[in-house]
Coordinates of C-alpha atoms in Angstrom, one line a residue:
X208 CA -81.0 74.9 -38.5
X209 CA -84.3 74.0 -37.1
X210 CA -86.6 76.7 -35.9
X211 CA -86.6 75.1 -32.5
X212 CA -82.8 75.4 -32.2
X213 CA -82.8 78.9 -33.3
X214 CA -85.6 80.0 -31.0
X215 CA -84.0 78.2 -28.1
X216 CA -80.7 80.1 -28.7
X217 CA -82.5 83.4 -28.9
X218 CA -81.6 84.1 -32.5
X219 CA -84.4 86.2 -34.0
X220 CA -82.8 88.3 -36.8
X221 CA -83.9 86.7 -40.1
X222 CA -80.4 87.2 -41.7
X223 CA -78.7 85.6 -38.7
X224 CA -81.1 82.7 -38.7
X225 CA -80.4 82.1 -42.4
X226 CA -76.6 82.3 -41.7
X227 CA -76.8 79.8 -38.8
X228 CA -78.9 77.5 -41.0
X229 CA -76.3 77.5 -43.7
X230 CA -73.7 76.5 -41.1
X231 CA -75.9 73.6 -40.0
X232 CA -76.2 72.4 -43.5
X233 CA -72.4 72.4 -43.9
X234 CA -72.0 70.4 -40.7
X235 CA -74.7 67.9 -41.7
X236 CA -73.1 67.4 -45.1
X237 CA -69.4 67.2 -44.2
X238 CA -69.0 66.8 -40.4
X239 CA -70.9 63.5 -40.0
X240 CA -69.4 62.3 -36.7
X241 CA -69.3 65.8 -35.4
X242 CA -72.9 66.5 -36.5
X243 CA -74.2 63.3 -34.9
X244 CA -72.6 64.2 -31.6
X245 CA -74.0 67.7 -31.8
X246 CA -77.5 66.2 -31.7
X247 CA -76.9 65.3 -28.1
X248 CA -76.4 68.9 -27.0
X249 CA -79.3 70.9 -25.5
X250 CA -81.1 72.7 -28.3
X251 CA -80.0 76.2 -27.2
X252 CA -76.3 75.3 -27.7
X253 CA -76.4 73.6 -31.1
X254 CA -76.6 76.7 -33.2
X255 CA -73.3 78.1 -31.9
X256 CA -71.5 74.8 -32.5
X257 CA -72.8 74.7 -36.1
X258 CA -71.5 78.2 -36.6
X259 CA -68.0 77.5 -35.4
X260 CA -67.9 74.4 -37.5
X261 CA -69.2 76.3 -40.6
X262 CA -66.4 78.9 -40.3
X263 CA -63.7 76.3 -39.9
X264 CA -65.1 74.3 -42.8
X265 CA -65.2 77.4 -45.1
X266 CA -61.6 78.1 -44.5
X267 CA -60.6 74.5 -45.0
X268 CA -62.6 74.4 -48.3
X269 CA -60.6 77.4 -49.5
X270 CA -57.3 75.7 -48.7
X271 CA -58.2 72.3 -50.1
X272 CA -61.3 72.4 -52.4
X273 CA -61.3 75.7 -54.2
X274 CA -60.5 73.8 -57.4
X275 CA -58.0 71.2 -58.3
X276 CA -56.1 73.6 -60.6
X277 CA -56.4 76.7 -58.4
X278 CA -52.9 78.0 -57.7
X279 CA -51.8 78.8 -54.1
X280 CA -52.0 82.5 -55.0
X281 CA -55.7 82.2 -55.8
X282 CA -56.4 80.3 -52.6
X283 CA -54.4 82.8 -50.6
X284 CA -56.5 85.7 -52.0
X285 CA -59.7 83.9 -51.1
X286 CA -58.4 83.3 -47.6
X287 CA -57.5 87.0 -47.4
X288 CA -61.1 87.9 -48.3
X289 CA -62.5 85.6 -45.6
X290 CA -60.1 87.0 -43.0
X291 CA -61.0 90.5 -44.0
X292 CA -64.6 89.8 -43.6
X293 CA -64.0 88.2 -40.3
X294 CA -62.2 91.2 -38.9
X295 CA -64.9 93.5 -40.2
X296 CA -67.6 91.4 -38.6
X297 CA -65.8 91.2 -35.2
X298 CA -65.6 95.0 -35.2
X299 CA -69.3 95.2 -35.6
X300 CA -69.5 95.6 -39.4
X301 CA -72.0 93.9 -41.7
X302 CA -70.9 91.1 -43.9
X303 CA -72.7 88.9 -46.4
X304 CA -70.8 85.7 -46.0
X305 CA -73.1 83.4 -43.9
X306 CA -70.4 81.5 -42.0
X307 CA -68.6 84.7 -41.0
X308 CA -71.8 86.3 -39.9
X309 CA -72.9 83.3 -37.8
X310 CA -69.4 82.6 -36.3
X311 CA -68.9 86.2 -35.3
X312 CA -72.3 86.3 -33.6
X313 CA -71.5 83.0 -31.8
X314 CA -68.1 84.4 -30.7
X315 CA -69.8 87.5 -29.2
X316 CA -72.5 85.5 -27.5
X317 CA -70.1 83.3 -25.7
X318 CA -67.2 85.7 -25.3
X319 CA -64.8 83.5 -27.1
X320 CA -61.3 85.0 -27.3
X321 CA -60.6 86.4 -30.8
X322 CA -57.0 84.9 -30.8
X323 CA -58.5 81.4 -31.2
X324 CA -59.8 82.5 -34.6
X325 CA -56.6 84.4 -35.5
X326 CA -54.5 81.3 -34.7
X327 CA -56.8 79.1 -36.7
X328 CA -56.5 81.3 -39.8
X329 CA -52.7 81.4 -39.5
X330 CA -52.6 77.6 -39.6
X331 CA -54.9 77.5 -42.5
X332 CA -52.7 79.9 -44.4
X333 CA -49.6 77.7 -43.7
X334 CA -51.4 74.8 -45.6
X335 CA -50.8 76.8 -48.7
X336 CA -47.1 76.5 -48.5
X337 CA -46.1 73.8 -46.0
X338 CA -46.4 70.2 -47.2
X339 CA -44.2 68.4 -44.7
X340 CA -43.6 68.4 -40.9
X341 CA -40.1 67.2 -40.0
X342 CA -40.9 66.4 -36.4
X343 CA -43.9 65.9 -34.1
X344 CA -43.0 69.2 -32.4
X345 CA -43.4 70.9 -35.8
X346 CA -46.8 69.2 -36.3
X347 CA -47.9 70.1 -32.8
X348 CA -47.3 73.8 -33.5
X349 CA -49.4 73.6 -36.6
X350 CA -52.2 71.7 -34.8
X351 CA -52.4 74.4 -32.1
X352 CA -54.0 76.7 -34.7
X353 CA -55.7 74.0 -36.8
X354 CA -57.2 71.8 -34.1
X355 CA -56.5 72.8 -30.5
X356 CA -58.1 76.2 -30.9
X357 CA -61.3 74.5 -32.1
X358 CA -61.5 72.8 -28.8
X359 CA -60.8 76.0 -27.0
X360 CA -63.5 77.8 -29.0
X361 CA -66.0 75.1 -27.9
X362 CA -65.4 75.3 -24.1
X363 CA -67.4 78.5 -23.5
X364 CA -70.3 77.1 -25.6
X365 CA -70.3 73.8 -23.8
X366 CA -69.8 75.1 -20.3
X367 CA -67.8 73.7 -17.4
X368 CA -68.1 72.6 -13.8
X369 CA -64.6 73.9 -13.1
X370 CA -62.8 77.2 -13.9
X371 CA -62.6 77.5 -17.7
X372 CA -58.8 77.6 -17.6
X373 CA -58.7 74.1 -15.9
X374 CA -60.8 72.6 -18.7
X375 CA -59.0 74.2 -21.6
X376 CA -55.8 72.0 -21.8
X377 CA -58.0 68.9 -22.2
X378 CA -60.1 70.6 -24.8
X379 CA -57.0 71.5 -26.8
X380 CA -55.7 67.9 -26.5
X381 CA -59.0 66.5 -27.8
X382 CA -58.9 68.8 -30.8
X383 CA -55.4 67.4 -31.5
X384 CA -56.6 63.9 -31.1
X385 CA -59.4 64.4 -33.5
X386 CA -57.0 65.9 -36.1
X387 CA -54.4 63.2 -35.7
X388 CA -57.1 60.7 -36.3
X389 CA -58.0 62.6 -39.5
X390 CA -54.4 62.7 -40.6
X391 CA -54.1 58.9 -40.2
X392 CA -57.4 58.1 -41.8
X393 CA -56.9 60.5 -44.7
X394 CA -53.2 59.8 -45.4
X395 CA -53.9 58.6 -49.0
X396 CA -56.2 61.6 -49.8
X397 CA -53.6 64.0 -48.4
X398 CA -50.9 62.4 -50.6
X399 CA -53.2 63.3 -53.6
X400 CA -52.9 66.9 -52.5
X401 CA -49.1 66.7 -52.2
X402 CA -49.2 66.7 -48.4
X403 CA -47.8 64.4 -45.7
X404 CA -49.0 65.4 -42.3
X405 CA -47.6 62.4 -40.4
X406 CA -44.2 63.6 -38.9
X407 CA -41.3 62.6 -41.1
X408 CA -39.2 61.5 -38.1
X409 CA -41.8 59.0 -37.1
X410 CA -42.0 57.7 -40.6
X411 CA -38.3 57.5 -40.9
X412 CA -38.0 55.5 -37.8
X413 CA -39.7 52.7 -39.7
X414 CA -37.9 53.2 -43.0
X415 CA -40.7 55.2 -44.6
X416 CA -40.5 58.5 -46.5
X417 CA -43.0 60.4 -48.7
X418 CA -41.7 58.8 -51.9
X419 CA -42.5 55.3 -50.5
X420 CA -46.0 56.5 -49.4
X421 CA -46.6 57.9 -52.9
X422 CA -45.4 54.7 -54.6
X423 CA -47.8 52.7 -52.4
X424 CA -50.6 55.1 -53.2
X425 CA -50.0 55.0 -57.0
X426 CA -49.4 51.3 -57.3
X427 CA -51.8 49.9 -54.7
X428 CA -49.0 47.8 -53.3
X429 CA -48.6 47.3 -49.6
X430 CA -45.3 47.6 -47.7
X431 CA -44.7 46.3 -44.1
X432 CA -42.7 49.4 -43.3
X433 CA -45.7 51.6 -44.0
X434 CA -47.9 49.3 -41.9
X435 CA -45.5 49.6 -39.0
X436 CA -45.3 53.4 -39.3
X437 CA -49.1 53.8 -39.4
X438 CA -49.4 51.5 -36.4
X439 CA -47.0 53.7 -34.5
X440 CA -49.0 56.8 -35.5
X441 CA -52.2 55.2 -34.2
X442 CA -50.5 54.5 -30.9
X443 CA -49.3 58.1 -30.6
X444 CA -52.9 59.2 -31.3
X445 CA -54.4 56.9 -28.7
X446 CA -52.0 58.5 -26.2
X447 CA -53.4 62.0 -27.0
X448 CA -56.9 60.6 -26.5
X449 CA -55.8 59.4 -23.0
X450 CA -54.5 62.9 -22.3
X451 CA -57.8 64.5 -23.3
X452 CA -60.3 62.1 -21.7
X453 CA -60.2 63.5 -18.2
X454 CA -61.5 66.8 -19.6
X455 CA -65.0 65.3 -20.3
X456 CA -65.8 65.2 -16.6
X457 CA -64.9 68.9 -16.3
X458 CA -67.6 69.9 -18.8
X459 CA -71.2 70.8 -17.9
X460 CA -73.2 67.6 -17.5
X461 CA -75.6 68.6 -20.3
X462 CA -72.7 68.9 -22.7
X463 CA -70.5 66.0 -21.6
X464 CA -72.5 63.3 -23.4
X465 CA -72.0 65.1 -26.7
X466 CA -68.3 65.3 -26.3
X467 CA -68.1 61.7 -25.0
X468 CA -69.9 60.5 -28.1
X469 CA -67.6 62.4 -30.4
X470 CA -64.6 61.1 -28.3
X471 CA -65.8 57.4 -28.7
X472 CA -66.7 57.7 -32.4
X473 CA -63.5 59.4 -33.4
X474 CA -61.4 57.0 -31.4
X475 CA -63.3 54.2 -33.1
X476 CA -61.9 55.3 -36.4
X477 CA -58.5 54.2 -35.1
X478 CA -60.0 50.8 -34.4
X479 CA -61.5 50.7 -37.9
X480 CA -58.1 51.5 -39.4
X481 CA -56.5 48.7 -37.4
X482 CA -59.1 46.2 -38.5
X483 CA -58.5 47.3 -42.1
X484 CA -54.9 46.4 -41.7
X485 CA -53.6 49.9 -41.7
X486 CA -54.5 50.3 -45.4
X487 CA -55.2 54.1 -45.0
X488 CA -52.8 54.9 -47.9
X489 CA -55.3 53.1 -50.2
X490 CA -58.7 53.6 -48.7
X491 CA -60.5 55.4 -45.9
X492 CA -61.6 53.3 -42.9
X493 CA -65.2 54.0 -41.6
X494 CA -67.2 53.3 -38.5
X495 CA -70.4 51.4 -39.2
X496 CA -73.8 52.8 -38.8
X497 CA -74.8 50.2 -36.2
X498 CA -71.9 51.2 -33.9
X499 CA -72.6 54.9 -34.5
X500 CA -76.2 54.3 -33.5
X501 CA -75.3 52.5 -30.4
X502 CA -72.9 55.2 -29.2
X503 CA -75.5 57.9 -30.0
X504 CA -78.2 56.0 -28.1
X505 CA -76.0 55.8 -25.0
X506 CA -75.2 59.5 -25.4
X507 CA -78.8 60.4 -25.7
X508 CA -79.7 58.6 -22.5
X509 CA -76.9 60.4 -20.7
X510 CA -78.0 63.8 -22.2
X511 CA -81.6 63.4 -21.2
X512 CA -80.7 62.3 -17.7
X513 CA -78.4 65.3 -17.3
X514 CA -81.2 67.7 -18.3
X515 CA -83.4 66.3 -15.6
X516 CA -80.9 66.7 -12.8
X517 CA -81.4 69.5 -10.2
X518 CA -79.2 72.5 -10.8
X519 CA -76.8 71.6 -8.0
X520 CA -76.5 68.1 -9.2
X521 CA -75.6 69.4 -12.7
X522 CA -72.8 71.4 -11.3
X523 CA -71.5 68.6 -9.2
X524 CA -71.2 65.8 -11.6
X525 CA -70.6 65.2 -15.3
X526 CA -70.9 61.5 -15.2
X527 CA -72.8 59.8 -18.0
X528 CA -74.9 56.9 -16.8
X529 CA -74.3 53.5 -18.2
X530 CA -76.9 52.0 -20.4
X531 CA -77.6 48.2 -20.5
X532 CA -76.4 46.8 -23.9
X533 CA -79.8 45.0 -24.3
X534 CA -81.6 48.3 -24.0
X535 CA -79.4 49.9 -26.7
X536 CA -79.9 47.0 -29.0
X537 CA -83.7 46.9 -28.4
X538 CA -84.1 50.6 -29.0
X539 CA -81.6 51.2 -31.7
X540 CA -81.5 47.9 -33.6
X541 CA -81.1 48.4 -37.3
X542 CA -81.9 46.1 -40.2
X543 CA -80.7 46.6 -43.8
X544 CA -84.1 47.7 -45.0
X545 CA -84.8 51.4 -45.3
X546 CA -88.4 51.1 -44.3
X547 CA -87.6 49.0 -41.3
X548 CA -85.0 51.6 -40.1
X549 CA -87.5 54.4 -40.4
X550 CA -90.3 52.5 -38.7
X551 CA -88.1 51.6 -35.7
X552 CA -87.0 55.2 -35.3
X553 CA -90.5 56.4 -35.4
X554 CA -91.7 53.9 -32.9
X555 CA -88.9 54.8 -30.5
X556 CA -89.7 58.5 -30.7
X557 CA -93.4 57.8 -30.0
X558 CA -92.5 55.7 -26.9
X559 CA -90.1 58.2 -25.4
X560 CA -91.9 61.3 -26.4
X561 CA -88.6 63.0 -27.3
X562 CA -87.8 64.7 -30.6
X563 CA -84.1 64.1 -30.0
X564 CA -84.6 60.4 -30.4
X565 CA -86.2 60.7 -33.8
X566 CA -83.6 63.3 -34.9
X567 CA -80.6 61.2 -33.9
X568 CA -82.1 58.1 -35.5
X569 CA -82.6 60.0 -38.8
X570 CA -79.0 61.5 -38.5
X571 CA -77.5 58.0 -38.0
X572 CA -79.5 56.7 -41.0
X573 CA -78.6 59.4 -43.4
X574 CA -74.9 59.9 -42.6
X575 CA -72.0 57.7 -43.5
X576 CA -68.9 56.6 -41.8
X577 CA -66.9 59.8 -41.3
X578 CA -65.8 63.2 -42.6
X579 CA -62.8 64.6 -44.3

């Protein structure tokens, strides 16, 4: 966490500042698309977003990355500790776990309902025992806690131009769209963990079952039935993006460009999977740096424009202005040389006089094509 972001958010306690900084590092290391989009937010809102991500990431790490040989009982015990710390922190107690400390503080600052965190931990706990989802309805119920509530947590932080309840269904849908994208992109890695998140009824409609997926994963062989099933899963996911998209205009104008960038970049993962021939069982599809830079550039222009609007205009419209493609290419052109990328980013920052430009250029340069 930069001092500028912490100061803007009014976070002065040294322990809290360190906790928020730890969450930012987690986001930068693992949530690459998410982190890049966060750079488009006003500086006073970024710390809370990093805190919410950090808490979610910590729980996910316990479920998936505690150690390849760690039994479910050990993971459950670690999740118990995290949940106990969370409840203690929410009740005003002191905790040492940085992500808990920061997330509890963010929850209090933005009056985020505690049930969104409780539901999240419930879904994380189900990952310890549930490895298959027979129908999309079953998966939808799981995603309420694992993804939809993340969107709901974000709404108070981002702000809205409509009553919060009107924006929440779209935020929940966007959380599901992001997670469905992850499920499709990571189907091979999830198989390595013994999990199949894609609904079994969808797979069965194309003659696919978990055994066939595992055979393909282990042998490296393709099967047209798997390709057809993954194509159908991508179509389902695009439908959820369409469901979520109207919600962007209901967000505060200063926040909308951030969410728009995340929306576009995550949806681009589906395009990358398609271009890769739906080979997600074998490898992870990624969105290239140049595309990420172009989307970030457009988002930055929209974010900076929104911050200069009069207060009444901010409340009236969340539209993101279009940016001529030539301007994006001129400002954000990248070559393969490290020195040239750095020089161009520096020159752009000097011309615009904005620290955000340099920060986003550096973020795009140093992050890869996606997160787990």
